[in-house]
mmCIF file of C-alpha atoms in Angstrom:
data_model
loop_
_atom_site.group_PDB
_atom_site.id
_atom_site.type_symbol
_atom_site.label_atom_id
_atom_site.label_comp_id
_atom_site.label_asym_id
_atom_site.label_seq_id
_atom_site.Cartn_x
_atom_site.Cartn_y
_atom_site.Cartn_z
ATOM 1 C CA MET A 1 -38.598 -101.034 -37.904
ATOM 2 C CA GLY A 2 -39.272 -104.351 -36.151
ATOM 3 C CA ALA A 3 -37.366 -107.525 -37.065
ATOM 4 C CA GLN A 4 -40.759 -109.186 -37.599
ATOM 5 C CA ALA A 5 -41.863 -106.690 -40.226
ATOM 6 C CA ARG A 6 -38.931 -107.226 -42.596
ATOM 7 C CA PRO A 7 -39.630 -110.654 -44.088
ATOM 8 C CA THR A 8 -43.152 -109.579 -45.051
ATOM 9 C CA GLY A 9 -41.792 -106.706 -47.117
ATOM 10 C CA GLU A 10 -38.976 -108.753 -48.579
ATOM 11 C CA TRP A 11 -41.016 -111.774 -49.595
ATOM 12 C CA ALA A 12 -44.302 -109.929 -50.140
ATOM 13 C CA ASP A 13 -44.739 -111.344 -53.663
ATOM 14 C CA VAL A 14 -44.313 -114.970 -52.584
ATOM 15 C CA THR A 15 -47.631 -116.816 -52.355
ATOM 16 C CA PRO A 16 -49.305 -118.688 -50.790
ATOM 17 C CA ASP A 17 -48.682 -117.686 -47.197
ATOM 18 C CA ALA A 18 -47.194 -121.118 -46.333
ATOM 19 C CA ALA A 19 -44.548 -120.799 -49.084
ATOM 20 C CA ARG A 20 -43.636 -117.356 -47.789
ATOM 21 C CA ARG A 21 -43.373 -118.566 -44.176
ATOM 22 C CA LEU A 22 -41.069 -121.384 -45.296
ATOM 23 C CA LEU A 23 -38.755 -118.953 -47.126
ATOM 24 C CA THR A 24 -38.541 -116.740 -44.051
ATOM 25 C CA ALA A 25 -37.799 -119.756 -41.860
ATOM 26 C CA ALA A 26 -35.145 -120.959 -44.321
ATOM 27 C CA VAL A 27 -33.372 -117.572 -44.336
ATOM 28 C CA GLN A 28 -33.232 -117.535 -40.544
ATOM 29 C CA SER A 29 -32.023 -121.146 -40.339
ATOM 30 C CA PHE A 30 -29.348 -120.754 -43.038
ATOM 31 C CA ALA A 31 -28.143 -117.514 -41.411
ATOM 32 C CA GLU A 32 -27.830 -119.123 -37.981
ATOM 33 C CA ARG A 33 -26.309 -122.512 -38.814
ATOM 34 C CA GLY A 34 -25.307 -122.405 -42.473
ATOM 35 C CA TYR A 35 -26.954 -124.152 -45.421
ATOM 36 C CA HIS A 36 -25.284 -127.532 -44.964
ATOM 37 C CA ALA A 37 -26.084 -127.803 -41.244
ATOM 38 C CA THR A 38 -29.773 -127.030 -41.820
ATOM 39 C CA THR A 39 -32.312 -129.758 -42.638
ATOM 40 C CA THR A 40 -35.699 -129.352 -44.315
ATOM 41 C CA ARG A 41 -37.085 -130.667 -41.005
ATOM 42 C CA ASP A 42 -35.493 -127.683 -39.181
ATOM 43 C CA ILE A 43 -37.053 -125.265 -41.677
ATOM 44 C CA ALA A 44 -40.508 -126.853 -41.571
ATOM 45 C CA GLY A 45 -40.418 -126.908 -37.757
ATOM 46 C CA ARG A 46 -39.461 -123.255 -37.608
ATOM 47 C CA ALA A 47 -42.377 -122.391 -39.911
ATOM 48 C CA GLY A 48 -44.741 -124.461 -37.712
ATOM 49 C CA MET A 49 -45.291 -127.090 -40.423
ATOM 50 C CA SER A 50 -44.566 -130.758 -41.012
ATOM 51 C CA PRO A 51 -41.728 -131.822 -43.334
ATOM 52 C CA ALA A 52 -44.387 -133.231 -45.671
ATOM 53 C CA ALA A 53 -46.065 -129.813 -45.884
ATOM 54 C CA LEU A 54 -42.736 -128.286 -46.916
ATOM 55 C CA TYR A 55 -42.416 -130.613 -49.914
ATOM 56 C CA ILE A 56 -45.737 -129.346 -51.303
ATOM 57 C CA HIS A 57 -44.008 -126.002 -51.906
ATOM 58 C CA TYR A 58 -40.313 -126.825 -52.374
ATOM 59 C CA ARG A 59 -38.921 -130.076 -53.708
ATOM 60 C CA THR A 60 -35.507 -129.724 -52.081
ATOM 61 C CA LYS A 61 -33.530 -127.609 -49.619
ATOM 62 C CA GLU A 62 -31.550 -126.351 -52.607
ATOM 63 C CA GLU A 63 -34.760 -125.042 -54.184
ATOM 64 C CA LEU A 64 -35.380 -122.953 -51.064
ATOM 65 C CA LEU A 65 -31.870 -121.498 -51.289
ATOM 66 C CA TYR A 66 -32.341 -120.820 -54.989
ATOM 67 C CA ARG A 67 -35.634 -118.975 -54.366
ATOM 68 C CA ILE A 68 -34.019 -116.877 -51.621
ATOM 69 C CA SER A 69 -31.042 -116.092 -53.830
ATOM 70 C CA SER A 70 -33.181 -115.341 -56.865
ATOM 71 C CA VAL A 71 -35.615 -113.046 -55.033
ATOM 72 C CA GLY A 72 -32.732 -111.342 -53.199
ATOM 73 C CA HIS A 73 -30.733 -110.687 -56.353
ATOM 74 C CA ARG A 74 -33.769 -109.467 -58.301
ATOM 75 C CA LEU A 75 -34.848 -107.032 -55.558
ATOM 76 C CA ALA A 76 -31.332 -105.588 -55.278
ATOM 77 C CA LEU A 77 -31.063 -105.351 -59.070
ATOM 78 C CA ASP A 78 -34.439 -103.532 -59.284
ATOM 79 C CA VAL A 79 -33.198 -101.008 -56.754
ATOM 80 C CA LEU A 80 -30.173 -100.260 -58.959
ATOM 81 C CA ARG A 81 -32.192 -100.162 -62.188
ATOM 82 C CA ARG A 82 -34.585 -97.576 -60.767
ATOM 83 C CA ALA A 83 -31.607 -95.388 -59.854
ATOM 84 C CA HIS A 84 -30.094 -95.930 -63.316
ATOM 85 C CA ASP A 85 -33.341 -94.798 -64.988
ATOM 86 C CA THR A 86 -33.768 -91.725 -62.769
ATOM 87 C CA PRO A 87 -33.308 -88.413 -64.575
ATOM 88 C CA GLY A 88 -30.232 -86.481 -63.461
ATOM 89 C CA THR A 89 -26.492 -86.183 -63.938
ATOM 90 C CA PRO A 90 -24.335 -89.326 -63.747
ATOM 91 C CA ALA A 91 -23.183 -88.156 -60.288
ATOM 92 C CA GLU A 92 -26.772 -87.845 -59.049
ATOM 93 C CA ARG A 93 -27.707 -91.239 -60.500
ATOM 94 C CA LEU A 94 -24.615 -92.971 -59.087
ATOM 95 C CA ALA A 95 -25.174 -91.425 -55.645
ATOM 96 C CA GLU A 96 -28.813 -92.526 -55.721
ATOM 97 C CA ALA A 97 -27.886 -96.055 -56.840
ATOM 98 C CA VAL A 98 -25.351 -96.417 -54.015
ATOM 99 C CA ARG A 99 -27.737 -94.935 -51.430
ATOM 100 C CA ARG A 100 -30.533 -97.348 -52.374
ATOM 101 C CA PHE A 101 -28.313 -100.419 -52.821
ATOM 102 C CA VAL A 102 -26.597 -99.842 -49.457
ATOM 103 C CA ARG A 103 -29.911 -99.316 -47.694
ATOM 104 C CA TRP A 104 -31.202 -102.547 -49.179
ATOM 105 C CA HIS A 105 -28.168 -104.484 -47.939
ATOM 106 C CA ALA A 106 -28.379 -102.921 -44.469
ATOM 107 C CA GLU A 107 -32.122 -103.464 -44.074
ATOM 108 C CA HIS A 108 -32.033 -106.991 -45.500
ATOM 109 C CA HIS A 109 -28.630 -107.956 -44.117
ATOM 110 C CA THR A 110 -29.666 -111.450 -43.003
ATOM 111 C CA THR A 111 -30.997 -112.365 -46.444
ATOM 112 C CA ALA A 112 -28.049 -110.691 -48.168
ATOM 113 C CA ARG A 113 -25.555 -112.702 -46.099
ATOM 114 C CA VAL A 114 -27.247 -115.989 -46.983
ATOM 115 C CA VAL A 115 -27.365 -114.962 -50.631
ATOM 116 C CA GLN A 116 -23.664 -114.022 -50.716
ATOM 117 C CA TYR A 117 -22.138 -116.719 -48.507
ATOM 118 C CA GLU A 118 -24.064 -119.768 -49.738
ATOM 119 C CA LEU A 119 -23.653 -119.174 -53.471
ATOM 120 C CA GLY A 120 -21.466 -122.279 -53.752
ATOM 121 C CA ALA A 121 -24.284 -124.511 -52.480
ATOM 122 C CA LEU A 122 -26.532 -123.831 -55.490
ATOM 123 C CA GLY A 123 -26.942 -126.504 -58.146
ATOM 124 C CA GLU A 124 -25.240 -125.923 -61.496
ATOM 125 C CA GLN A 125 -28.262 -124.569 -63.399
ATOM 126 C CA HIS A 126 -29.378 -122.333 -60.553
ATOM 127 C CA HIS A 127 -25.822 -121.101 -60.022
ATOM 128 C CA ALA A 128 -25.611 -120.100 -63.688
ATOM 129 C CA GLU A 129 -28.919 -118.181 -63.429
ATOM 130 C CA ILE A 130 -27.735 -116.288 -60.365
ATOM 131 C CA LEU A 131 -24.400 -115.458 -62.008
ATOM 132 C CA ALA A 132 -26.356 -113.954 -64.925
ATOM 133 C CA LEU A 133 -28.242 -111.709 -62.465
ATOM 134 C CA ARG A 134 -24.906 -110.692 -60.912
ATOM 135 C CA ARG A 135 -23.539 -109.756 -64.335
ATOM 136 C CA GLU A 136 -26.649 -107.584 -64.903
ATOM 137 C CA THR A 137 -26.099 -105.906 -61.537
ATOM 138 C CA ASP A 138 -22.509 -105.181 -62.492
ATOM 139 C CA ALA A 139 -23.598 -103.857 -65.915
ATOM 140 C CA VAL A 140 -26.055 -101.333 -64.422
ATOM 141 C CA VAL A 141 -23.403 -99.771 -62.176
ATOM 142 C CA ARG A 142 -20.786 -99.858 -64.938
ATOM 143 C CA ALA A 143 -23.212 -98.079 -67.309
ATOM 144 C CA ILE A 144 -23.680 -95.167 -64.890
ATOM 145 C CA ILE A 145 -19.900 -94.881 -64.375
ATOM 146 C CA GLU A 146 -19.345 -94.966 -68.150
ATOM 147 C CA ASP A 147 -21.968 -92.220 -68.575
ATOM 148 C CA GLY A 148 -20.013 -90.097 -66.094
ATOM 149 C CA VAL A 149 -16.710 -90.720 -67.866
ATOM 150 C CA ALA A 150 -18.275 -89.938 -71.263
ATOM 151 C CA ALA A 151 -19.731 -86.683 -69.888
ATOM 152 C CA GLY A 152 -16.323 -85.725 -68.508
ATOM 153 C CA ASP A 153 -17.729 -85.679 -64.959
ATOM 154 C CA PHE A 154 -15.801 -88.722 -63.650
ATOM 155 C CA ASP A 155 -12.110 -89.616 -63.803
ATOM 156 C CA VAL A 156 -11.858 -93.425 -63.745
ATOM 157 C CA PRO A 157 -8.698 -95.123 -65.090
ATOM 158 C CA ASP A 158 -10.114 -98.647 -64.550
ATOM 159 C CA VAL A 159 -13.894 -98.756 -65.053
ATOM 160 C CA ARG A 160 -14.277 -102.528 -64.567
ATOM 161 C CA GLY A 161 -12.143 -102.600 -61.433
ATOM 162 C CA THR A 162 -13.865 -99.554 -59.973
ATOM 163 C CA THR A 163 -17.318 -101.041 -60.670
ATOM 164 C CA LEU A 164 -16.259 -104.237 -58.896
ATOM 165 C CA ALA A 165 -14.953 -102.256 -55.906
ATOM 166 C CA VAL A 166 -18.090 -100.082 -55.647
ATOM 167 C CA LEU A 167 -20.383 -103.120 -55.630
ATOM 168 C CA SER A 168 -18.115 -104.970 -53.197
ATOM 169 C CA LEU A 169 -18.121 -102.015 -50.793
ATOM 170 C CA CYS A 170 -21.938 -101.858 -50.874
ATOM 171 C CA VAL A 171 -22.548 -105.622 -50.621
ATOM 172 C CA ASP A 172 -20.209 -105.949 -47.634
ATOM 173 C CA VAL A 173 -22.530 -103.690 -45.631
ATOM 174 C CA ALA A 174 -24.590 -106.868 -45.095
ATOM 175 C CA ARG A 175 -21.625 -108.481 -43.278
ATOM 176 C CA TRP A 176 -20.963 -105.778 -40.684
ATOM 177 C CA PHE A 177 -24.315 -103.989 -40.367
ATOM 178 C CA THR A 178 -26.346 -104.624 -37.222
ATOM 179 C CA ALA A 179 -29.667 -102.995 -36.385
ATOM 180 C CA ASP A 180 -28.297 -101.959 -32.964
ATOM 181 C CA GLY A 181 -25.220 -100.232 -34.426
ATOM 182 C CA LYS A 182 -24.482 -96.506 -34.422
ATOM 183 C CA ARG A 183 -25.706 -95.747 -37.945
ATOM 184 C CA THR A 184 -29.077 -96.203 -39.634
ATOM 185 C CA PRO A 185 -29.281 -97.777 -43.112
ATOM 186 C CA ALA A 186 -30.005 -94.316 -44.565
ATOM 187 C CA GLU A 187 -26.962 -92.785 -42.831
ATOM 188 C CA VAL A 188 -24.679 -95.525 -44.164
ATOM 189 C CA GLY A 189 -26.219 -94.944 -47.605
ATOM 190 C CA ASP A 190 -25.429 -91.210 -47.490
ATOM 191 C CA LEU A 191 -21.850 -91.804 -46.295
ATOM 192 C CA TYR A 192 -21.241 -94.393 -49.001
ATOM 193 C CA ALA A 193 -22.750 -92.254 -51.774
ATOM 194 C CA ASP A 194 -20.169 -89.568 -50.908
ATOM 195 C CA LEU A 195 -17.307 -92.091 -50.751
ATOM 196 C CA VAL A 196 -18.241 -93.612 -54.122
ATOM 197 C CA LEU A 197 -18.369 -90.188 -55.815
ATOM 198 C CA ARG A 198 -14.830 -89.713 -54.520
ATOM 199 C CA MET A 199 -13.792 -93.139 -55.882
ATOM 200 C CA VAL A 200 -14.922 -92.139 -59.384
ATOM 201 C CA GLY A 201 -13.110 -88.793 -59.128
ATOM 202 C CA CYS A 202 -16.351 -86.838 -59.471
ATOM 203 C CA ARG A 203 -15.753 -83.204 -60.389
ATOM 204 C CA ALA A 204 -18.838 -81.615 -58.797
ATOM 205 C CA MET B 1 1.656 -119.908 -56.366
ATOM 206 C CA GLY B 2 0.183 -123.385 -55.710
ATOM 207 C CA ALA B 3 -2.886 -123.865 -53.511
ATOM 208 C CA GLN B 4 -0.848 -126.411 -51.546
ATOM 209 C CA ALA B 5 1.890 -123.938 -50.645
ATOM 210 C CA ARG B 6 -0.387 -121.408 -48.939
ATOM 211 C CA PRO B 7 -1.351 -123.169 -45.709
ATOM 212 C CA THR B 8 2.296 -123.752 -44.894
ATOM 213 C CA GLY B 9 3.055 -120.055 -45.077
ATOM 214 C CA GLU B 10 -0.092 -119.069 -43.227
ATOM 215 C CA TRP B 11 0.259 -121.511 -40.341
ATOM 216 C CA ALA B 12 4.050 -121.704 -40.363
ATOM 217 C CA ASP B 13 4.314 -120.844 -36.661
ATOM 218 C CA VAL B 14 1.901 -123.573 -35.541
ATOM 219 C CA THR B 15 3.702 -126.595 -34.102
ATOM 220 C CA PRO B 16 3.858 -129.552 -33.990
ATOM 221 C CA ASP B 17 3.227 -130.622 -37.567
ATOM 222 C CA ALA B 18 0.054 -132.546 -36.593
ATOM 223 C CA ALA B 19 -1.510 -129.431 -35.026
ATOM 224 C CA ARG B 20 -0.745 -127.468 -38.181
ATOM 225 C CA ARG B 21 -2.212 -130.160 -40.449
ATOM 226 C CA LEU B 22 -5.392 -130.166 -38.353
ATOM 227 C CA LEU B 23 -5.761 -126.372 -38.666
ATOM 228 C CA THR B 24 -5.350 -126.570 -42.432
ATOM 229 C CA ALA B 25 -7.909 -129.371 -42.621
ATOM 230 C CA ALA B 26 -10.328 -127.384 -40.434
ATOM 231 C CA VAL B 27 -10.071 -124.281 -42.644
ATOM 232 C CA GLN B 28 -10.840 -126.334 -45.754
ATOM 233 C CA SER B 29 -13.744 -128.158 -44.090
ATOM 234 C CA PHE B 30 -15.308 -125.006 -42.608
ATOM 235 C CA ALA B 31 -14.942 -123.211 -45.965
ATOM 236 C CA GLU B 32 -16.641 -126.039 -47.878
ATOM 237 C CA ARG B 33 -19.501 -126.969 -45.561
ATOM 238 C CA GLY B 34 -19.639 -124.297 -42.852
ATOM 239 C CA TYR B 35 -18.638 -124.604 -39.193
ATOM 240 C CA HIS B 36 -21.858 -126.189 -37.946
ATOM 241 C CA ALA B 37 -21.986 -128.882 -40.648
ATOM 242 C CA THR B 38 -18.386 -129.955 -39.969
ATOM 243 C CA THR B 39 -17.525 -132.557 -37.318
ATOM 244 C CA THR B 40 -14.180 -133.095 -35.598
ATOM 245 C CA ARG B 41 -14.258 -136.529 -37.265
ATOM 246 C CA ASP B 42 -14.386 -134.811 -40.709
ATOM 247 C CA ILE B 43 -11.400 -132.659 -39.792
ATOM 248 C CA ALA B 44 -9.332 -135.507 -38.356
ATOM 249 C CA GLY B 45 -10.102 -137.673 -41.406
ATOM 250 C CA ARG B 46 -9.057 -134.902 -43.782
ATOM 251 C CA ALA B 47 -5.767 -134.531 -41.891
ATOM 252 C CA GLY B 48 -5.237 -138.322 -42.066
ATOM 253 C CA MET B 49 -5.637 -138.775 -38.301
ATOM 254 C CA SER B 50 -8.016 -140.438 -35.888
ATOM 255 C CA PRO B 51 -10.549 -138.341 -33.919
ATOM 256 C CA ALA B 52 -8.620 -139.303 -30.755
ATOM 257 C CA ALA B 53 -5.419 -137.835 -32.226
ATOM 258 C CA LEU B 54 -7.254 -134.548 -32.857
ATOM 259 C CA TYR B 55 -8.177 -134.196 -29.173
ATOM 260 C CA ILE B 56 -4.502 -134.304 -28.194
ATOM 261 C CA HIS B 57 -4.125 -130.919 -29.907
ATOM 262 C CA TYR B 58 -7.575 -129.286 -29.715
ATOM 263 C CA ARG B 59 -10.178 -129.918 -27.037
ATOM 264 C CA THR B 60 -13.141 -128.853 -29.174
ATOM 265 C CA LYS B 61 -14.154 -127.852 -32.683
ATOM 266 C CA GLU B 62 -14.646 -124.329 -31.333
ATOM 267 C CA GLU B 63 -11.002 -124.255 -30.241
ATOM 268 C CA LEU B 64 -9.958 -124.969 -33.830
ATOM 269 C CA LEU B 65 -12.123 -122.108 -35.095
ATOM 270 C CA TYR B 66 -10.714 -119.821 -32.411
ATOM 271 C CA ARG B 67 -7.106 -120.679 -33.374
ATOM 272 C CA ILE B 68 -7.872 -120.047 -37.059
ATOM 273 C CA SER B 69 -9.580 -116.750 -36.244
ATOM 274 C CA SER B 70 -6.855 -115.657 -33.837
ATOM 275 C CA VAL B 71 -3.959 -116.458 -36.187
ATOM 276 C CA GLY B 72 -5.835 -114.919 -39.134
ATOM 277 C CA HIS B 73 -6.623 -111.677 -37.317
ATOM 278 C CA ARG B 74 -3.084 -111.363 -35.904
ATOM 279 C CA LEU B 75 -1.432 -111.884 -39.296
ATOM 280 C CA ALA B 76 -3.692 -109.306 -40.955
ATOM 281 C CA LEU B 77 -3.115 -106.868 -38.076
ATOM 282 C CA ASP B 78 0.684 -107.316 -38.339
ATOM 283 C CA VAL B 79 0.484 -106.480 -42.025
ATOM 284 C CA LEU B 80 -1.276 -103.194 -41.209
ATOM 285 C CA ARG B 81 1.040 -102.339 -38.314
ATOM 286 C CA ARG B 82 4.129 -102.716 -40.487
ATOM 287 C CA ALA B 83 2.596 -100.282 -42.992
ATOM 288 C CA HIS B 84 1.654 -97.901 -40.175
ATOM 289 C CA ASP B 85 5.253 -97.879 -38.885
ATOM 290 C CA THR B 86 6.787 -97.372 -42.334
ATOM 291 C CA PRO B 87 8.418 -93.966 -42.819
ATOM 292 C CA GLY B 88 6.652 -91.772 -45.361
ATOM 293 C CA THR B 89 3.745 -89.403 -45.822
ATOM 294 C CA PRO B 90 0.291 -90.424 -44.578
ATOM 295 C CA ALA B 91 -0.691 -91.036 -48.223
ATOM 296 C CA GLU B 92 2.260 -93.379 -48.763
ATOM 297 C CA ARG B 93 1.559 -95.246 -45.517
ATOM 298 C CA LEU B 94 -2.184 -95.563 -46.219
ATOM 299 C CA ALA B 95 -1.528 -96.797 -49.763
ATOM 300 C CA GLU B 96 0.974 -99.330 -48.430
ATOM 301 C CA ALA B 97 -1.422 -100.496 -45.694
ATOM 302 C CA VAL B 98 -4.220 -101.032 -48.226
ATOM 303 C CA ARG B 99 -1.904 -102.745 -50.727
ATOM 304 C CA ARG B 100 -0.648 -105.220 -48.111
ATOM 305 C CA PHE B 101 -4.006 -105.797 -46.404
ATOM 306 C CA VAL B 102 -5.749 -106.444 -49.732
ATOM 307 C CA ARG B 103 -2.995 -108.806 -50.871
ATOM 308 C CA TRP B 104 -3.302 -110.709 -47.615
ATOM 309 C CA HIS B 105 -7.068 -111.102 -48.057
ATOM 310 C CA ALA B 106 -6.700 -112.185 -51.699
ATOM 311 C CA GLU B 107 -3.899 -114.676 -51.038
ATOM 312 C CA HIS B 108 -5.542 -116.092 -47.915
ATOM 313 C CA HIS B 109 -9.136 -115.756 -49.093
ATOM 314 C CA THR B 110 -10.262 -119.168 -47.844
ATOM 315 C CA THR B 111 -9.011 -118.503 -44.311
ATOM 316 C CA ALA B 112 -10.318 -114.939 -44.388
ATOM 317 C CA ARG B 113 -13.799 -116.121 -45.371
ATOM 318 C CA VAL B 114 -13.932 -118.614 -42.504
ATOM 319 C CA VAL B 115 -12.650 -115.949 -40.112
ATOM 320 C CA GLN B 116 -15.253 -113.401 -41.229
ATOM 321 C CA TYR B 117 -18.317 -115.585 -41.769
ATOM 322 C CA GLU B 118 -18.057 -117.856 -38.698
ATOM 323 C CA LEU B 119 -17.432 -115.137 -36.095
ATOM 324 C CA GLY B 120 -20.806 -115.868 -34.497
ATOM 325 C CA ALA B 121 -19.828 -119.482 -33.758
ATOM 326 C CA LEU B 122 -17.047 -118.484 -31.330
ATOM 327 C CA GLY B 123 -17.620 -118.918 -27.603
ATOM 328 C CA GLU B 124 -18.177 -115.778 -25.531
ATOM 329 C CA GLN B 125 -14.582 -115.385 -24.226
ATOM 330 C CA HIS B 126 -13.001 -116.121 -27.602
ATOM 331 C CA HIS B 127 -15.443 -113.796 -29.354
ATOM 332 C CA ALA B 128 -14.455 -110.971 -26.993
ATOM 333 C CA GLU B 129 -10.733 -111.583 -27.702
ATOM 334 C CA ILE B 130 -11.296 -111.472 -31.460
ATOM 335 C CA LEU B 131 -13.376 -108.294 -31.186
ATOM 336 C CA ALA B 132 -10.447 -106.683 -29.343
ATOM 337 C CA LEU B 133 -8.150 -107.589 -32.257
ATOM 338 C CA ARG B 134 -10.697 -106.101 -34.667
ATOM 339 C CA ARG B 135 -10.760 -102.857 -32.691
ATOM 340 C CA GLU B 136 -6.937 -102.737 -32.899
ATOM 341 C CA THR B 137 -7.140 -103.271 -36.669
ATOM 342 C CA ASP B 138 -9.618 -100.411 -36.928
ATOM 343 C CA ALA B 139 -7.411 -98.186 -34.732
ATOM 344 C CA VAL B 140 -4.321 -98.670 -36.939
ATOM 345 C CA VAL B 141 -6.133 -97.562 -40.097
ATOM 346 C CA ARG B 142 -7.891 -94.726 -38.284
ATOM 347 C CA ALA B 143 -4.517 -93.469 -36.959
ATOM 348 C CA ILE B 144 -3.066 -93.204 -40.468
ATOM 349 C CA ILE B 145 -6.178 -91.366 -41.714
ATOM 350 C CA GLU B 146 -6.027 -88.996 -38.725
ATOM 351 C CA ASP B 147 -2.338 -88.325 -39.466
ATOM 352 C CA GLY B 148 -3.312 -87.365 -43.001
ATOM 353 C CA VAL B 149 -6.100 -85.075 -41.822
ATOM 354 C CA ALA B 150 -3.795 -83.423 -39.244
ATOM 355 C CA ALA B 151 -1.142 -82.863 -41.932
ATOM 356 C CA GLY B 152 -3.756 -81.273 -44.193
ATOM 357 C CA ASP B 153 -3.180 -83.980 -46.820
ATOM 358 C CA PHE B 154 -6.582 -85.693 -46.500
ATOM 359 C CA ASP B 155 -10.116 -84.296 -46.531
ATOM 360 C CA VAL B 156 -12.303 -86.657 -44.452
ATOM 361 C CA PRO B 157 -15.584 -85.362 -42.979
ATOM 362 C CA ASP B 158 -16.308 -88.674 -41.167
ATOM 363 C CA VAL B 159 -13.089 -90.401 -40.031
ATOM 364 C CA ARG B 160 -14.792 -93.316 -38.224
ATOM 365 C CA GLY B 161 -17.174 -94.036 -41.075
ATOM 366 C CA THR B 162 -14.432 -93.782 -43.689
ATOM 367 C CA THR B 163 -12.171 -96.111 -41.669
ATOM 368 C CA LEU B 164 -15.008 -98.639 -41.483
ATOM 369 C CA ALA B 165 -15.621 -98.376 -45.234
ATOM 370 C CA VAL B 166 -11.917 -98.728 -46.123
ATOM 371 C CA LEU B 167 -11.554 -101.878 -44.011
ATOM 372 C CA SER B 168 -14.835 -103.282 -45.325
ATOM 373 C CA LEU B 169 -13.735 -102.744 -48.937
ATOM 374 C CA CYS B 170 -10.441 -104.561 -48.289
ATOM 375 C CA VAL B 171 -11.903 -107.446 -46.259
ATOM 376 C CA ASP B 172 -14.565 -108.141 -48.893
ATOM 377 C CA VAL B 173 -11.814 -109.010 -51.367
ATOM 378 C CA ALA B 174 -11.806 -112.417 -49.625
ATOM 379 C CA ARG B 175 -15.437 -112.967 -50.707
ATOM 380 C CA TRP B 176 -15.057 -112.362 -54.439
ATOM 381 C CA PHE B 177 -11.381 -113.105 -55.111
ATOM 382 C CA THR B 178 -10.544 -116.329 -56.936
ATOM 383 C CA ALA B 179 -7.071 -117.480 -57.939
ATOM 384 C CA ASP B 180 -8.303 -118.033 -61.520
ATOM 385 C CA GLY B 181 -9.738 -114.522 -61.864
ATOM 386 C CA LYS B 182 -8.459 -111.735 -64.102
ATOM 387 C CA ARG B 183 -6.402 -109.866 -61.485
ATOM 388 C CA THR B 184 -3.507 -110.940 -59.267
ATOM 389 C CA PRO B 185 -3.537 -110.090 -55.541
ATOM 390 C CA ALA B 186 -0.883 -107.411 -56.209
ATOM 391 C CA GLU B 187 -2.968 -105.839 -59.007
ATOM 392 C CA VAL B 188 -6.061 -105.674 -56.789
ATOM 393 C CA GLY B 189 -3.860 -104.141 -54.069
ATOM 394 C CA ASP B 190 -2.627 -101.391 -56.410
ATOM 395 C CA LEU B 191 -6.142 -100.615 -57.671
ATOM 396 C CA TYR B 192 -7.517 -100.449 -54.122
ATOM 397 C CA ALA B 193 -4.662 -98.270 -52.838
ATOM 398 C CA ASP B 194 -5.589 -95.706 -55.507
ATOM 399 C CA LEU B 195 -9.331 -95.950 -54.717
ATOM 400 C CA VAL B 196 -8.732 -95.508 -50.982
ATOM 401 C CA LEU B 197 -6.568 -92.406 -51.521
ATOM 402 C CA ARG B 198 -9.526 -91.011 -53.467
ATOM 403 C CA MET B 199 -11.910 -91.929 -50.616
ATOM 404 C CA VAL B 200 -9.844 -89.877 -48.155
ATOM 405 C CA GLY B 201 -9.679 -86.923 -50.577
ATOM 406 C CA CYS B 202 -5.898 -87.125 -50.834
ATOM 407 C CA ARG B 203 -4.374 -83.967 -52.285
ATOM 408 C CA ALA B 204 -1.262 -85.402 -53.926
#
């Protein structure tokens, strides 16, 4: 899994090619120096373009951050929704959701860090949109946990707090994960799926 | 608990007063705009001093970040060590460690965010020192978990991975915690202590 290959997969739906290259360059620049220390000139230069060429695709630096955040949140949410809709017991669905969500955050850790750490730099309208996506993410995980409680498979005294903790645990993988570490994204996913089933008091 | 009161407690051992005010100003500036977008002039201005006055206390911006990171890591490590040395069963000590560590990260969330997110901006020597403190932090939690396994109280197939996950869960409180949220630092600490005892398969 080369570092070069990742952005293509992550931003595959972004067209044209120049817009995609600019997003990739923006993620790398924001990750290295932070949003506020990065200029649109830095991003254009990194993508091998002129600043003027950047403005054809994105009006402002904030729009680049918003696109990164929006795509990142939607991809991670899709991963959870697919696990939610999978047939199986609540325990199987929760384990699958955690496995996939953790893998996503490990494999896309640079994007995930930018998305999580630069939330405060979004404009008001964009911030509200992203918060709505975060509430949906929370709702998908909470629904699986509630299914498990209703089925008598899970023992969870505080469903909201446990949902928050499960998502926090998975998201924070992006902070500490490095590609040259001891564990692969899939191995972290398996470990975390087991830990989360313990957190919900799974009787299986 | 006023926002103004916190820095005093956190940096209480830093003297003289001007050096402490500069650290507080640096934490706020780094948290708002990121390390790379902040100048020593910004920090001095926020502390009500001239840039020249700043250089009496700190040679570089990196030295400010290093002091913040060093003090932050040492305070959090002390919190864990006190829990480790408390008399009691491994379950009681682990619950106490998590309770205190989580409270620290909730109450000092601005400092903790700077400490965690700007690690890559430290110079080589300082980075190595901070990594050593992080390994000590890891070792304290791992020791309590190993005590529990040895006593037959915990069931942990992967002690290193579980230690990593427990610390990650607690540290990430700094990312999402806000003083105007629904839960107090103590309430999050209690919830997390229970979740972590579940993660280690505590039979109690």
